[in-house]
Coordinates of C-alpha atoms and ligand atoms in Angstrom, one line a residue:
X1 CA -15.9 -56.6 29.3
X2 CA -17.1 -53.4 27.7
X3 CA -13.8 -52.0 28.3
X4 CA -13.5 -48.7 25.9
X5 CA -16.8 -47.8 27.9
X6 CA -15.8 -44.5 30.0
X7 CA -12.1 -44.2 28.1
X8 CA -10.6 -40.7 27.7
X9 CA -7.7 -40.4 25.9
X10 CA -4.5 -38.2 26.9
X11 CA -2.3 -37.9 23.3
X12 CA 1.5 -36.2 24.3
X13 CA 2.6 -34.0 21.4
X14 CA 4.6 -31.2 23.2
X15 CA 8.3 -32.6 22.5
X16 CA 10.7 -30.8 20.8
X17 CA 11.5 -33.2 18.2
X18 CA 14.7 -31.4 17.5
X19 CA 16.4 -34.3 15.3
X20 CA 14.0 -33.6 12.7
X21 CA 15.6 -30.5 11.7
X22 CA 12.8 -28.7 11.1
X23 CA 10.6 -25.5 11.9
X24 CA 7.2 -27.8 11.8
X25 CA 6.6 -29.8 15.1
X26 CA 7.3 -33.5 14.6
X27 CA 4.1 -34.0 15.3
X28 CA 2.6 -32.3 12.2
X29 CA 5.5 -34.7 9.6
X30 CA 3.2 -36.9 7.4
X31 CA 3.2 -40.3 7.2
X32 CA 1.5 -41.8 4.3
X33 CA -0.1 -38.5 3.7
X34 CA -1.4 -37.5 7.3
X35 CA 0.2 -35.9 9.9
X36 CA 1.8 -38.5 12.4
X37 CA -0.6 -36.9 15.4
X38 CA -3.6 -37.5 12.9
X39 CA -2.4 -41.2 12.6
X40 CA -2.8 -41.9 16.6
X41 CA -5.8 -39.6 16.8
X42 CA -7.5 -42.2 14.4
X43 CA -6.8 -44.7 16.3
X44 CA -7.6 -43.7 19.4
X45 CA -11.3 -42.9 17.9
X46 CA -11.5 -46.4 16.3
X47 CA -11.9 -46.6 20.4
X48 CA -14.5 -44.7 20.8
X49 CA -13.1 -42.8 23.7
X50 CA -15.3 -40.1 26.1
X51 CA -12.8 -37.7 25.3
X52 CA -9.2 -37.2 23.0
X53 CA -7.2 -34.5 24.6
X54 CA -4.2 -33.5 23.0
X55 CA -1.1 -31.7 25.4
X56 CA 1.1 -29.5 22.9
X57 CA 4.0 -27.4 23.3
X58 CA 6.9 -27.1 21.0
X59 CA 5.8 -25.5 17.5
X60 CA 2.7 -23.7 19.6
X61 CA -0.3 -23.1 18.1
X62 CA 0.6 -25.1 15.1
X63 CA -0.4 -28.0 16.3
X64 CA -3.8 -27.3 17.4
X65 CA -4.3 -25.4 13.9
X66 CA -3.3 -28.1 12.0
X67 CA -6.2 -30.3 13.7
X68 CA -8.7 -27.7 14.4
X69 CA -11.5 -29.4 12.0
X70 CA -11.6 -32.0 14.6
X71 CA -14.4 -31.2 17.2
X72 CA -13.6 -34.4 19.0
X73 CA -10.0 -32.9 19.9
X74 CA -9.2 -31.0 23.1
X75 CA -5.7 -29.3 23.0
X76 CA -4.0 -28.7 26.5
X77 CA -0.6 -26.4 26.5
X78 CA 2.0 -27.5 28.2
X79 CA 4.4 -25.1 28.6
X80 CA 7.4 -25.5 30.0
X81 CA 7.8 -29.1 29.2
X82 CA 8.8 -30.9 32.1
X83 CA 8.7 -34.3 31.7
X84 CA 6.0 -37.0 30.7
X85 CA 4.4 -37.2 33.9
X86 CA 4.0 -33.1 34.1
X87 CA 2.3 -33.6 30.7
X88 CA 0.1 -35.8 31.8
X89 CA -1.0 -33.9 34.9
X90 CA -1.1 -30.7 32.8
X91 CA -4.3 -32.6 30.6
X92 CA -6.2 -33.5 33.7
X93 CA -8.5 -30.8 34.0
X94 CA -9.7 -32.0 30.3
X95 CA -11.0 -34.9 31.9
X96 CA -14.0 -35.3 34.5
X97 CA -12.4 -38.0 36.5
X98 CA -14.7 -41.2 35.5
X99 CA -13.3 -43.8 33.6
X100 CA -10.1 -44.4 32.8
X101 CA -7.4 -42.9 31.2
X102 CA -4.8 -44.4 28.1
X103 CA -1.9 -42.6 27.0
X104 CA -0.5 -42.5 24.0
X105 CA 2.3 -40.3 21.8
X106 CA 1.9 -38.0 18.7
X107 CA 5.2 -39.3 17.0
X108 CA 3.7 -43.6 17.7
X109 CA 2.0 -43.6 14.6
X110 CA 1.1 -47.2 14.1
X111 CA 0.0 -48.3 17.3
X112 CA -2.9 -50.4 16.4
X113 CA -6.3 -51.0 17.9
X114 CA -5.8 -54.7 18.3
X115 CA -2.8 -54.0 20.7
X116 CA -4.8 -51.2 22.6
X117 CA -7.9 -53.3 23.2
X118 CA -5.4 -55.9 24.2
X119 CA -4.1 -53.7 26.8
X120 CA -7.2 -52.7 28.1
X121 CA -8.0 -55.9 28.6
X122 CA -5.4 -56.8 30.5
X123 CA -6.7 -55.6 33.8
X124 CA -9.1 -52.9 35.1
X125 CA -6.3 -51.1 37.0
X126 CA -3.0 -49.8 36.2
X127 CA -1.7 -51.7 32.8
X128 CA 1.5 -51.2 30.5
X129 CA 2.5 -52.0 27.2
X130 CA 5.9 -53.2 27.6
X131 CA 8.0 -55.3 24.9
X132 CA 11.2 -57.4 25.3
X133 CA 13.9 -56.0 23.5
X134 CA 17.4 -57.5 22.5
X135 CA 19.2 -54.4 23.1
X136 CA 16.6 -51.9 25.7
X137 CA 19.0 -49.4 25.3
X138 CA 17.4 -45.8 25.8
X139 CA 14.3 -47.1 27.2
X140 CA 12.9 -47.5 30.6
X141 CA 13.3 -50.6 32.2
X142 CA 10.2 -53.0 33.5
X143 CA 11.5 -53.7 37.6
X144 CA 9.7 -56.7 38.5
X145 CA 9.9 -58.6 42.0
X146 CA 10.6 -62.2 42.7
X147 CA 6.8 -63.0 42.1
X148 CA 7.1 -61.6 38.8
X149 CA 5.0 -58.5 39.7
X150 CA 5.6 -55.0 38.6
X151 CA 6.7 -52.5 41.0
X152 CA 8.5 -50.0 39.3
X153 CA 10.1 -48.4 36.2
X154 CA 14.0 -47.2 35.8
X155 CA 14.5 -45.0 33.1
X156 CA 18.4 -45.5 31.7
X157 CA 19.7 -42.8 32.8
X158 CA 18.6 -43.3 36.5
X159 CA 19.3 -47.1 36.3
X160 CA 21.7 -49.5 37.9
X161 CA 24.5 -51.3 36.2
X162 CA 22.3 -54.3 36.8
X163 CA 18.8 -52.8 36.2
X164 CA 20.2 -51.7 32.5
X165 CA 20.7 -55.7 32.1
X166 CA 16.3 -55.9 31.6
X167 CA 15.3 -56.4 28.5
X168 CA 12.1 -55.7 29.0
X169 CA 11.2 -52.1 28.5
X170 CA 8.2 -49.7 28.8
X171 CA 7.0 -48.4 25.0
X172 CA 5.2 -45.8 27.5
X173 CA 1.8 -46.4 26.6
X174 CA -0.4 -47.3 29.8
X175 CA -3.9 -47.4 30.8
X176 CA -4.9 -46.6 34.3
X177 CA -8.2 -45.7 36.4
X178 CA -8.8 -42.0 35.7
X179 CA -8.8 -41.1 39.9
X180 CA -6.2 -43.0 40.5
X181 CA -4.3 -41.4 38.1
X182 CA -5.0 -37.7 39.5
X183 CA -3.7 -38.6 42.9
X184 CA -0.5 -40.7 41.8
X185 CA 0.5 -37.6 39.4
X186 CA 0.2 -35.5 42.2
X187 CA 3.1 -37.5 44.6
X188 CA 5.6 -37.3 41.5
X189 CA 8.9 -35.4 42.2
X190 CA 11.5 -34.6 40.0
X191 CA 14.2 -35.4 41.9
X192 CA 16.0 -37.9 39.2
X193 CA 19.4 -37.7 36.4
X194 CA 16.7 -35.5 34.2
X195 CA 15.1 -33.5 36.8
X196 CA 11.9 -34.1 35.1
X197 CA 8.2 -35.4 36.4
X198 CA 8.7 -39.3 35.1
X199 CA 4.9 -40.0 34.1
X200 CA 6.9 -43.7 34.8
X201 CA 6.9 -42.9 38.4
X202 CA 3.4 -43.1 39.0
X203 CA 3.9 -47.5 38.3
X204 CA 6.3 -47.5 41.6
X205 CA 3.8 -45.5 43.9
X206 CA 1.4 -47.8 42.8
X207 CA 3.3 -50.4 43.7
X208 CA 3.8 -49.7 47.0
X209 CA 0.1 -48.8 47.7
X210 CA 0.1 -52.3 47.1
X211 CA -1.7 -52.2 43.8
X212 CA -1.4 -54.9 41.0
X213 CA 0.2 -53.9 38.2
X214 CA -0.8 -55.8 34.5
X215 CA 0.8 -55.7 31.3
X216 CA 0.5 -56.4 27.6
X217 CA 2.3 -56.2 24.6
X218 CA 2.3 -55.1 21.1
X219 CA 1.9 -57.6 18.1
X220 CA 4.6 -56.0 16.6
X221 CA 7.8 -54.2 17.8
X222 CA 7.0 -51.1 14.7
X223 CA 3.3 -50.6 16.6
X224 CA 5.9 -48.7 19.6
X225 CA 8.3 -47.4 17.4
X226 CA 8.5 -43.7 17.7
X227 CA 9.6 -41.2 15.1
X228 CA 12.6 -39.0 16.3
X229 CA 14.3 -38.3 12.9
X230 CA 13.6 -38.2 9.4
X231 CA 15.1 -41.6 9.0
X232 CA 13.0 -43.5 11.7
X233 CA 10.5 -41.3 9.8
X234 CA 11.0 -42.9 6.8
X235 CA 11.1 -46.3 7.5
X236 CA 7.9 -46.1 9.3
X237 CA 6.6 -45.1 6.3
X238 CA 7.8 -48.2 4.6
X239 CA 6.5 -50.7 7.7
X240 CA 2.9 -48.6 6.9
X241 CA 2.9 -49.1 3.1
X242 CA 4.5 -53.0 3.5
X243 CA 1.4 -53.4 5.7
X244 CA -1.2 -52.3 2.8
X245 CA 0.4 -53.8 0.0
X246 CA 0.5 -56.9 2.1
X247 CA -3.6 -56.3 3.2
X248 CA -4.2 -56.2 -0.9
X249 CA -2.0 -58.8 -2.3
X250 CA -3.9 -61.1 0.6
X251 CA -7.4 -60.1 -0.8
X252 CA -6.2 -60.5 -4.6
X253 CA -4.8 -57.8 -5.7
X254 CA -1.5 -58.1 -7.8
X255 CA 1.4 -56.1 -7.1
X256 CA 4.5 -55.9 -9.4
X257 CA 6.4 -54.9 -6.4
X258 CA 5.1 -54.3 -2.9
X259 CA 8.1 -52.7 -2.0
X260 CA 7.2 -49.7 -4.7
X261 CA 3.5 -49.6 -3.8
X262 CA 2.0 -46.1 -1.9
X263 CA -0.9 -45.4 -0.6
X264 CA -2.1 -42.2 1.0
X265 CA -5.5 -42.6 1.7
X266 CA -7.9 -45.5 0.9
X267 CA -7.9 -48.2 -1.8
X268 CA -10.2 -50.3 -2.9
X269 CA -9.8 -53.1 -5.7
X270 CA -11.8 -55.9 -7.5
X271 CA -11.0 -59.1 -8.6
X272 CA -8.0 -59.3 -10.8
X273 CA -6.6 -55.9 -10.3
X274 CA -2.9 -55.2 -11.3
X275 CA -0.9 -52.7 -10.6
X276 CA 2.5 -51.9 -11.9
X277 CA 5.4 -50.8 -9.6
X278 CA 5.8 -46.9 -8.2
X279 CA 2.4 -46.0 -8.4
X280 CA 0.6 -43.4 -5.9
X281 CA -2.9 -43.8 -5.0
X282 CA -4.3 -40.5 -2.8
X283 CA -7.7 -39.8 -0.9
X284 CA -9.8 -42.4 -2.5
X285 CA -9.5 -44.3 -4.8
X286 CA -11.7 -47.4 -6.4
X287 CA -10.9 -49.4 -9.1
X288 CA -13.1 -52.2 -10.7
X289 CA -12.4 -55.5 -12.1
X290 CA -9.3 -56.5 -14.2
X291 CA -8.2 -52.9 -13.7
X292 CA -4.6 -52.2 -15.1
X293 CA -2.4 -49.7 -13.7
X294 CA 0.6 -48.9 -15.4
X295 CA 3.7 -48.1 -13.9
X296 CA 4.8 -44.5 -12.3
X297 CA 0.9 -43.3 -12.0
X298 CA -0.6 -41.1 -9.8
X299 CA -4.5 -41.1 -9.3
X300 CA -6.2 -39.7 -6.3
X301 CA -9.8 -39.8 -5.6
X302 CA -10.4 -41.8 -9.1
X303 CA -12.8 -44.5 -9.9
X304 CA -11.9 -46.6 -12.5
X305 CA -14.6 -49.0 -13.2
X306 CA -14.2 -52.7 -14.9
X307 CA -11.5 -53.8 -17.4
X308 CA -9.9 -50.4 -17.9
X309 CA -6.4 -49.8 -18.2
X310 CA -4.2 -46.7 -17.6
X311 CA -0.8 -47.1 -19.2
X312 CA 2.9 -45.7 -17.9
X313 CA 2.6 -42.1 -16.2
X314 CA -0.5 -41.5 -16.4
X315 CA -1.7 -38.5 -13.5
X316 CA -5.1 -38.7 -12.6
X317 CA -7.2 -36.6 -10.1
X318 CA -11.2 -36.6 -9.5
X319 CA -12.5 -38.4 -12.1
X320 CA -14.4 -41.6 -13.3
X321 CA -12.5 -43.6 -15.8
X322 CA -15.6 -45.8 -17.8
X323 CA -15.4 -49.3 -18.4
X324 CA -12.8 -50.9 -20.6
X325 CA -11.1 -47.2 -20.9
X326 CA -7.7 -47.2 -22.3
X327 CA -5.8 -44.3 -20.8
X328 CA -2.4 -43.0 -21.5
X329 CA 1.0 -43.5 -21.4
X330 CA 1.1 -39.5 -20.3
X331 CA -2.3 -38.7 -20.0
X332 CA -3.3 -36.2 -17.7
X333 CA -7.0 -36.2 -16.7
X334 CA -8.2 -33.3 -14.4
X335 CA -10.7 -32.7 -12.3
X336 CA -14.2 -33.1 -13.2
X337 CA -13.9 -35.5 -15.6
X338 CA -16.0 -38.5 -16.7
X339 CA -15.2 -40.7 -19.3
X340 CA -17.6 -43.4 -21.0
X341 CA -17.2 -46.7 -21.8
X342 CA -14.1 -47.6 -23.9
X343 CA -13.0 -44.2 -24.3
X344 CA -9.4 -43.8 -25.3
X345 CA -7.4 -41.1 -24.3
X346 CA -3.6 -41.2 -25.5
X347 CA -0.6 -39.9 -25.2
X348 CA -0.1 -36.3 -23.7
X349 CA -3.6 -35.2 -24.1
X350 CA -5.2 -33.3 -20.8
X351 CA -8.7 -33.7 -20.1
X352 CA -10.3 -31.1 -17.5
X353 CA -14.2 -31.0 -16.3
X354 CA -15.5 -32.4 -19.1
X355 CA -17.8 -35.5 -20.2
X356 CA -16.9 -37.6 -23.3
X357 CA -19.2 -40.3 -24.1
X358 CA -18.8 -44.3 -24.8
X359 CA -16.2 -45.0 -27.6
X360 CA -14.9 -41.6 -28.2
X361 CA -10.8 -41.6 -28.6
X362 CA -8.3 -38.4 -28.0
X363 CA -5.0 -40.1 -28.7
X364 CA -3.2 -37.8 -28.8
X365 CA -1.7 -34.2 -28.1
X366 CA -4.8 -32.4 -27.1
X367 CA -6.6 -30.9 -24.8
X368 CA -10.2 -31.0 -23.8
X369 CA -11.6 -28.8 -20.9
X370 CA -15.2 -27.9 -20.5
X371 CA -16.6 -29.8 -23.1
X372 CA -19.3 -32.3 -23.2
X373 CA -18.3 -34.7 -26.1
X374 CA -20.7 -37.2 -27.8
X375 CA -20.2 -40.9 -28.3
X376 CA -18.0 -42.2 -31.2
X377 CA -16.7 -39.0 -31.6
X378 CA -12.8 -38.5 -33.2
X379 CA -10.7 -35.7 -31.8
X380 CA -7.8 -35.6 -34.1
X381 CA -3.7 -34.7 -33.1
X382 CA -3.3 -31.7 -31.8
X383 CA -7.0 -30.2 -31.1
X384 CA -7.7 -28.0 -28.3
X385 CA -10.7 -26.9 -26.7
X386 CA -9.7 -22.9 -25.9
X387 CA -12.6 -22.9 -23.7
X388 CA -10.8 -19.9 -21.4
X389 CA -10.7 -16.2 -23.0
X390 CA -9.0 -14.4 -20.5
X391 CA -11.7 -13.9 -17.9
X392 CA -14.5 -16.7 -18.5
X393 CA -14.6 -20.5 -19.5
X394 CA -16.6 -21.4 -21.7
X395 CA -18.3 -24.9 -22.8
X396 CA -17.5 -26.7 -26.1
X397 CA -20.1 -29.6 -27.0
X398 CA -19.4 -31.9 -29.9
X399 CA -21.8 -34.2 -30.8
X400 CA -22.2 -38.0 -31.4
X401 CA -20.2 -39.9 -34.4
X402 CA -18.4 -36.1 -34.9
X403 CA -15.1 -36.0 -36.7
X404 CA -12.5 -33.4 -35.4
X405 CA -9.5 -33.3 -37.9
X406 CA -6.1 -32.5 -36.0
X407 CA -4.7 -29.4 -35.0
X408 CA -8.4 -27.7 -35.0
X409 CA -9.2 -24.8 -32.2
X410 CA -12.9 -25.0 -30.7
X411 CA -13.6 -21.8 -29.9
X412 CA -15.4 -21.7 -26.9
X413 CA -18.5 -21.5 -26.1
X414 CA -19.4 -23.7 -29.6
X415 CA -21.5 -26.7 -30.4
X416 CA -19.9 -28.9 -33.8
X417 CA -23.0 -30.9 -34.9
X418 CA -23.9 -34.4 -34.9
X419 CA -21.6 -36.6 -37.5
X420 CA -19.7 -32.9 -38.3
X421 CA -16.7 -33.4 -40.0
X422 CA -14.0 -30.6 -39.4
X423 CA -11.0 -30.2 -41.5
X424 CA -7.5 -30.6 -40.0
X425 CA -6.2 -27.0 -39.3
X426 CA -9.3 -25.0 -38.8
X427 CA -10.3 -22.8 -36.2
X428 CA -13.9 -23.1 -35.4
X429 CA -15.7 -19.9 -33.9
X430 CA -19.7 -20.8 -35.1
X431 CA -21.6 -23.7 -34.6
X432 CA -21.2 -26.0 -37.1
X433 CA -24.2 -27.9 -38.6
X434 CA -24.6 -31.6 -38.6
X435 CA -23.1 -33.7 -40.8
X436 CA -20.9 -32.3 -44.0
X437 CA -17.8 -30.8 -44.0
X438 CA -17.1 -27.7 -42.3
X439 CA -13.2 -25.7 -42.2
X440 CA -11.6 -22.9 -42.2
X441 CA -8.2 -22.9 -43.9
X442 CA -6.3 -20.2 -46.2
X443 CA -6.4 -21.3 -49.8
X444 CA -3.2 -23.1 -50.5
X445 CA -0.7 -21.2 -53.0
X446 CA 2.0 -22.0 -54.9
X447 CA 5.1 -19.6 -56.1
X448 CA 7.3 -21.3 -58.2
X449 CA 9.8 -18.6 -58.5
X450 CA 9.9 -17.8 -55.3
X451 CA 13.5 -17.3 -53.6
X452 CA 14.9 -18.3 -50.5
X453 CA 16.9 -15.1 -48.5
X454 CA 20.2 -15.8 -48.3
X455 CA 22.4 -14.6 -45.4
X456 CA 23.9 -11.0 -46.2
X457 CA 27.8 -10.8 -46.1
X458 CA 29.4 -7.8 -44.7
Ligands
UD1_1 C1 9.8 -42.3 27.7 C2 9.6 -43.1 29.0 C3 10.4 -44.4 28.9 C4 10.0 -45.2 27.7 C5 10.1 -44.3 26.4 C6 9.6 -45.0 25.2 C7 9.2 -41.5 30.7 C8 9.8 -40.8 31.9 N1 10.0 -42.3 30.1 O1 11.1 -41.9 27.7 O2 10.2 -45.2 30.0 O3 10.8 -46.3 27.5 O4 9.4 -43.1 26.6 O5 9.8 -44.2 24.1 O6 8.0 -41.3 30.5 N2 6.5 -35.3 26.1 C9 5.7 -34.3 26.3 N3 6.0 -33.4 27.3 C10 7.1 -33.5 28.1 C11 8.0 -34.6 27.8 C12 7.7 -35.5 26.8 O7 4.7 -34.1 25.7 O8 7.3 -32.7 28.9 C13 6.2 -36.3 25.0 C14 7.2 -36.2 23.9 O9 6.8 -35.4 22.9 C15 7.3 -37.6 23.4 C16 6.9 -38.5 24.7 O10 6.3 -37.6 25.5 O11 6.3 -37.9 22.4 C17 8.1 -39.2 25.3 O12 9.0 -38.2 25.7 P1 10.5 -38.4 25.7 O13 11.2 -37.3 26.4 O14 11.0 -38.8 24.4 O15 10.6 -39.7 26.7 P2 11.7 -40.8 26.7 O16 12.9 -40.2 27.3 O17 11.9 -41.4 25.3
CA2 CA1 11.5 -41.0 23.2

């Protein structure tokens, strides 16, 4: 069965989420860097649905704002909220009628496909995801009949003494023909403990217009889990990044500890990869072959191709790290960058939109921005590119097999020469030819009779 064939999607994101303490909507709260209504919008395209309609309330137009690069989205307002099955109702006119219709919630972030294609499996009518739960408490109750059929569900606070005893409760996600839908929305009636339209109403009147009802359920309990604090918030985000680490330790990668492991985008890893415990990988990131990375390191949208390996703290953002690279402990490299093969770059030097060349080495204390640097090429303690003077940067190039002695200023825009030497301490404003020496240092002098002050006395 071609069953995501004529699916629209209805996504509730009005509530209130008032135990998150906050002044931005629940919905908009990231989870492994996305918001959580991004999460389900995600997977409700992996679906490829006819339409995604979104019904928003609390927070107003934030929601719609936050998501506005999507043209897939349609945003319904639903204002004032009265219940799940008014929200529903309020995103039909999004929809033309054909098909059928799933519903899912902005703060369920890690529903997964495998469980929605499940459900819509299930049957080509009215279908729930429910899940049996040791203790249902605060969830609506599946009411089955002596067959074993569904014909109804009980929310808690509406339910019997002996109706709270079911264990098995509805998560709230459902599928149902898209007509069928319209017309059992439009019997709902408020008269219940909340005084609200129970989108869980529409299962009884189907029922008793003598339709069957199907079900399915989740692979796991977290897919249904719904974020109401920043707690549940939280450890949500821990079942998402268990999940990854568990996805890369399987294809080979090795992780000092999956339990200190983030990711907040996408990751992709060679063979014999190892990375050390609290690091953060953001957008995307690639790394080749027998890549190290050490521990507490940040790197977002990176590539870091075969053998190379980034010691302790390293930050790195938008860059290419070459081959066999040895970066860090406390490097930062900037945007822009692209190092050769086996270039090192040590301890607290920054590195910003610039190219340096196979077998180059800044180890440390420096900083390189806007330069293009040569291969073989030394760049001593303490040099700095000042490629910025006040209103423009400027480029400095240094050429191959060049020697930069420490604590030497490139004044930008300037070229030092091929196999240049330049003397420790010198502040380079020309070009500088190839080869030879070149510095610019005050005479040392000597006074031998020379007094320290001494402190007056008063
Ligand atoms: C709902 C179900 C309950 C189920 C539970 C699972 C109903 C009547 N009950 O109860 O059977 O066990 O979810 O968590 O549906 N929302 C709106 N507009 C509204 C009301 C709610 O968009 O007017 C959204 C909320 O933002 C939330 C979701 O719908 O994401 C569920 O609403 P909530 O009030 O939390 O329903 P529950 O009482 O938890
Ligand atoms: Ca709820």
């Amino acid at each position: 069965m071609s069953n995501t064939e004529n699916l629209s999607v209805i996504i509730l994101a009005a509530g209130k989420g008032t135990r998150m303490n906050s002044s931005i909507p629940k919905v908009l709260h990231e989870l492994a860097g996305k918001p959580l209504l991004r999460q389900v919008v995600d997977v409700a395209k992996s679906l490829n649905p006819r339409k995604i309609c979104v019904v928003y309330g609390h927070g107003g137009e934030m929601v719609p704002k936050a998501l506005d690069d999507d043209d897939a989205l349609q945003f319904v307002l639903q204002e004032p909220q009265l219940g799940t099955g008014h929200a529903v109702q309020m995103a039909m006119p999004c929809l033309d009628g054909k098909g059928r219709t799933l519903v899912l919630y902005g703060d369920v972030p890690l529903i997964k496909p495998d469980t929605l294609h499940h459900l819509l499996e299930s049957g080509a009518g009215l279908s729930l995801l429910t899940m049996e739960l040791e203790n249902p408490h605060g969830y609506g109750r599946i009411v089955r009949n002596d067959d074993g059929d569904i014909v109804g569900i009980v929310e808690e606070k509406d339910a019997t003494e002996a109706q709270r005893g079911i264990r098995e409760v509805n998560t709230g996600v459902l599928v149902c023909p898209t007509a069928q839908l319209k017309s059992w929305l439009s019997e709902l009636k408020n008269e219940n403990a909340q005084k609200e339209y129970y989108l869980t109403d529409i299962v009884g009147i189907a029922a008793s217009e003598g339709e069957m009802i199907h079900s399915a359920s989740p692979g796991r309990q977290w897919e249904v889990m719904g974020v109401n604090d920043k707690i549940q918030l939280a450890e949500l985000e821990r079942v998402f990044q268990m999940e990854r680490a568990v996805e890369l330790m399987r294809s080979g990668t090795s992780l000092a500890d999956p339990s200190r492991f983030d990711l907040r985008g996408s990751l992709s890893c060679g063979r014999d990869v190892i990375i050390d415990v609290n690091c953060l990988f953001e957008g995307s990131v690639k790394l080749g072959s027998k890549v190290k990375i050490g521990a507490n390191s940040v790197l977002k949208n990176v590539e870091v191709m075969d053998g190379a390996e980034i010691a302790p703290f390293c930050h790195i953002e938008d860059a290419v790290i070459g081959q066999n690279c040895r970066i860090g402990p406390y490097a930062r490299i900037r945007p822009g960058t692209q190092l050769g093969e086996g270039v090192h770059i040590g301890n607290f030097v920054e590195v910003k939109n610039s190219r340096i060349a196979e077998k180059s080495k800044a180890n440390h204390l420096s900083y390189v921005g806007d330069a293009t640097v040569g291969k073989n090429v030394n760049i001593g303690a303490g040099t700095i590119t000042c490629n910025y003077d006040g209103a423009n940067k400027h480029r400095t190039i240094i050429e191959d097999d060049a020697f930069i002695g420490s604590d030497t200023q490139l004044i930008a825009p300037v070229t030092v020469g091929k196999g240049a030497t330049i003397g420790a301490g010198s502040t380079i404003v020309r070009n500088t030819p190839e080869g030879g020496l070149t510095l610019s240092r005050a005479k040392q002098v000597h006074i031998e009779y020379w007094k320290r002050p001494v402190k007056k006395k008063d």
